Amino acid sequence: DQQVKQNSPSLSVQEGRISILNCDYTNSMFDYFLWYKKYPAEGPTFLISISSIKDKNEDGRFTVFLNKSAKHLSLHIVPSQPGDSAVYFCAASDTGANSKLTFGKGITLSVRP
Amino acid sequence: DADVTQTPRNRITKTGKRIMLECSQTKGHDRMYWYRQDPGLGLRLIYYSFDVKDINKGEISDGYSVSRQAQAKFSLSLESAIPNQTALYFCATSDLTEDYGYTFGSGTRLTVV
């Protein structure tokens, strides 16, 4: 049973436009959400996170939105750049002492020059 | 030097052979994890350890074992490798004081022939 779902395996966007990456979750105990970015031949790296007490968190070109009632979050990248081309993983956890991250399957973003 | 170092980076082994993947970290984190990445399946947790005396199975532990030799070292063993264990393996560390984010190694690409 997949608790974190990234239903679109890939997304292609023109440089300069907005990229919107979606993520859904089923576990109502999740209260902390993160996005990781992964380039080929490298490990995933932390990008941005959001706590369930917020509905938006922004860091430069990256903004994450959280809709708790819909159990949905999205990552917006504006403007998209070719260097943003990578695999993006959505992850979630509760904030208990024994919490662990649960990852989605990832989405491959391609930004066309 | 990288915060989380995995060795080897690439390995080809034969079916039935025993193989060990090693992970060391300089982050000073207590918590360490082993994940595997397969195309279309995302990151799946194999084993995790919250301190030196703690070992826990993840969602796909069958066919694997681990050893936490020290706070900084966490190794993953395949006792008798099989072809469907061909995957990209990642070690990660975390600390509750660092917003629940993980630091990943660069990965080990394992091929079982």
Short mmCIF file of N, CA, C and O in Angstrom, two decimals, chain A residues 8-45:
data_model
loop_
_atom_site.label_atom_id
_atom_site.label_comp_id
_atom_site.label_asym_id
_atom_site.label_seq_id
_atom_site.Cartn_x
_atom_site.Cartn_y
_atom_site.Cartn_z
N SER A 8 2.46 10.94 -11.67
CA SER A 8 3.00 11.22 -12.99
C SER A 8 4.48 10.87 -12.99
O SER A 8 5.25 11.40 -12.21
N PRO A 9 4.91 9.97 -13.87
CA PRO A 9 6.33 9.58 -13.86
C PRO A 9 7.25 10.62 -14.46
O PRO A 9 8.45 10.62 -14.18
N SER A 10 6.70 11.52 -15.29
CA SER A 10 7.58 12.48 -15.94
C SER A 10 6.82 13.76 -16.25
O SER A 10 5.59 13.78 -16.35
N LEU A 11 7.60 14.84 -16.44
CA LEU A 11 7.05 16.14 -16.78
C LEU A 11 8.08 16.87 -17.63
O LEU A 11 9.27 16.88 -17.30
N SER A 12 7.62 17.47 -18.72
CA SER A 12 8.50 18.24 -19.58
C SER A 12 7.99 19.67 -19.66
O SER A 12 6.80 19.90 -19.91
N VAL A 13 8.88 20.65 -19.44
CA VAL A 13 8.49 22.05 -19.35
C VAL A 13 9.50 22.89 -20.13
O VAL A 13 10.69 22.57 -20.19
N GLN A 14 9.01 23.95 -20.71
CA GLN A 14 9.89 24.89 -21.41
C GLN A 14 10.63 25.75 -20.40
O GLN A 14 10.05 26.18 -19.37
N GLU A 15 11.88 26.03 -20.69
CA GLU A 15 12.67 26.93 -19.85
C GLU A 15 11.93 28.26 -19.65
O GLU A 15 11.36 28.82 -20.58
N GLY A 16 11.94 28.75 -18.39
CA GLY A 16 11.29 30.01 -18.08
C GLY A 16 9.85 29.87 -17.61
O GLY A 16 9.31 30.79 -17.00
N ARG A 17 9.23 28.72 -17.90
CA ARG A 17 7.85 28.50 -17.49
C ARG A 17 7.81 27.88 -16.11
O ARG A 17 8.84 27.56 -15.51
N ILE A 18 6.60 27.67 -15.61
CA ILE A 18 6.44 27.07 -14.29
C ILE A 18 6.40 25.55 -14.38
O ILE A 18 5.80 25.00 -15.30
N SER A 19 7.07 24.90 -13.45
CA SER A 19 6.95 23.45 -13.30
C SER A 19 6.14 23.19 -12.03
O SER A 19 6.41 23.78 -10.98
N ILE A 20 5.14 22.32 -12.14
CA ILE A 20 4.32 21.95 -10.99
C ILE A 20 4.39 20.44 -10.82
O ILE A 20 3.95 19.68 -11.69
N LEU A 21 4.96 20.01 -9.70
CA LEU A 21 5.10 18.60 -9.41
C LEU A 21 4.16 18.25 -8.26
O LEU A 21 4.17 18.92 -7.22
N ASN A 22 3.34 17.24 -8.47
CA ASN A 22 2.31 16.90 -7.50
C ASN A 22 2.63 15.65 -6.69
O ASN A 22 3.36 14.77 -7.14
N CYS A 23 2.05 15.61 -5.50
CA CYS A 23 2.27 14.49 -4.59
C CYS A 23 1.03 14.32 -3.72
O CYS A 23 0.48 15.31 -3.22
N ASP A 24 0.57 13.10 -3.55
CA ASP A 24 -0.56 12.80 -2.68
C ASP A 24 -0.13 11.81 -1.61
O ASP A 24 0.76 10.99 -1.85
N TYR A 25 -0.76 11.88 -0.46
CA TYR A 25 -0.43 10.94 0.60
C TYR A 25 -1.73 10.41 1.23
O TYR A 25 -2.78 11.03 1.13
N THR A 26 -1.61 9.24 1.83
CA THR A 26 -2.81 8.61 2.39
C THR A 26 -2.77 8.52 3.92
O THR A 26 -3.81 8.38 4.54
N ASN A 27 -1.60 8.60 4.50
CA ASN A 27 -1.47 8.43 5.96
C ASN A 27 -1.74 9.76 6.67
O ASN A 27 -0.97 10.71 6.55
N SER A 28 -2.83 9.82 7.42
CA SER A 28 -3.19 11.07 8.10
C SER A 28 -2.25 11.41 9.25
O SER A 28 -2.33 12.51 9.80
N MET A 29 -1.36 10.48 9.61
CA MET A 29 -0.38 10.77 10.67
C MET A 29 0.81 11.57 10.14
O MET A 29 1.58 12.11 10.92
N PHE A 30 0.97 11.62 8.84
CA PHE A 30 2.07 12.40 8.29
C PHE A 30 1.86 13.88 8.60
O PHE A 30 0.79 14.43 8.36
N ASP A 31 2.91 14.52 9.12
CA ASP A 31 2.78 15.94 9.40
C ASP A 31 4.02 16.73 9.01
O ASP A 31 4.17 17.89 9.39
N TYR A 32 4.91 16.07 8.26
CA TYR A 32 6.09 16.78 7.78
C TYR A 32 6.40 16.24 6.40
O TYR A 32 6.42 15.03 6.19
N PHE A 33 6.66 17.17 5.47
CA PHE A 33 6.79 16.78 4.07
C PHE A 33 8.04 17.42 3.47
O PHE A 33 8.36 18.58 3.78
N LEU A 34 8.72 16.66 2.64
CA LEU A 34 9.97 17.13 2.07
C LEU A 34 10.01 16.80 0.58
O LEU A 34 9.39 15.85 0.12
N TRP A 35 10.78 17.58 -0.14
CA TRP A 35 11.10 17.29 -1.53
C TRP A 35 12.61 17.11 -1.65
O TRP A 35 13.38 17.91 -1.10
N TYR A 36 13.00 16.06 -2.38
CA TYR A 36 14.39 15.79 -2.68
C TYR A 36 14.58 15.82 -4.18
O TYR A 36 13.70 15.46 -4.95
N LYS A 37 15.78 16.22 -4.57
CA LYS A 37 16.14 16.30 -5.97
C LYS A 37 17.30 15.35 -6.21
O LYS A 37 18.23 15.28 -5.39
N LYS A 38 17.26 14.62 -7.32
CA LYS A 38 18.33 13.66 -7.60
C LYS A 38 18.80 13.78 -9.03
O LYS A 38 18.03 13.61 -9.98
N TYR A 39 20.11 14.03 -9.18
CA TYR A 39 20.76 14.00 -10.48
C TYR A 39 21.33 12.59 -10.70
O TYR A 39 21.62 11.87 -9.75
N PRO A 40 21.52 12.20 -11.97
CA PRO A 40 22.15 10.90 -12.25
C PRO A 40 23.51 10.78 -11.59
O PRO A 40 24.26 11.75 -11.49
N ALA A 41 23.81 9.60 -11.09
CA ALA A 41 25.09 9.27 -10.46
C ALA A 41 25.33 10.03 -9.15
O ALA A 41 26.47 10.10 -8.68
N GLU A 42 24.27 10.60 -8.59
CA GLU A 42 24.39 11.27 -7.30
C GLU A 42 23.27 10.80 -6.39
O GLU A 42 22.25 10.29 -6.84
N GLY A 43 23.47 11.01 -5.08
CA GLY A 43 22.39 10.71 -4.15
C GLY A 43 21.38 11.83 -4.12
O GLY A 43 21.65 12.95 -4.53
N PRO A 44 20.16 11.54 -3.63
CA PRO A 44 19.16 12.60 -3.48
C PRO A 44 19.65 13.68 -2.53
O PRO A 44 20.34 13.40 -1.55
N THR A 45 19.29 14.92 -2.82
CA THR A 45 19.63 16.03 -1.94
C THR A 45 18.36 16.77 -1.54
O THR A 45 17.44 16.93 -2.34
#
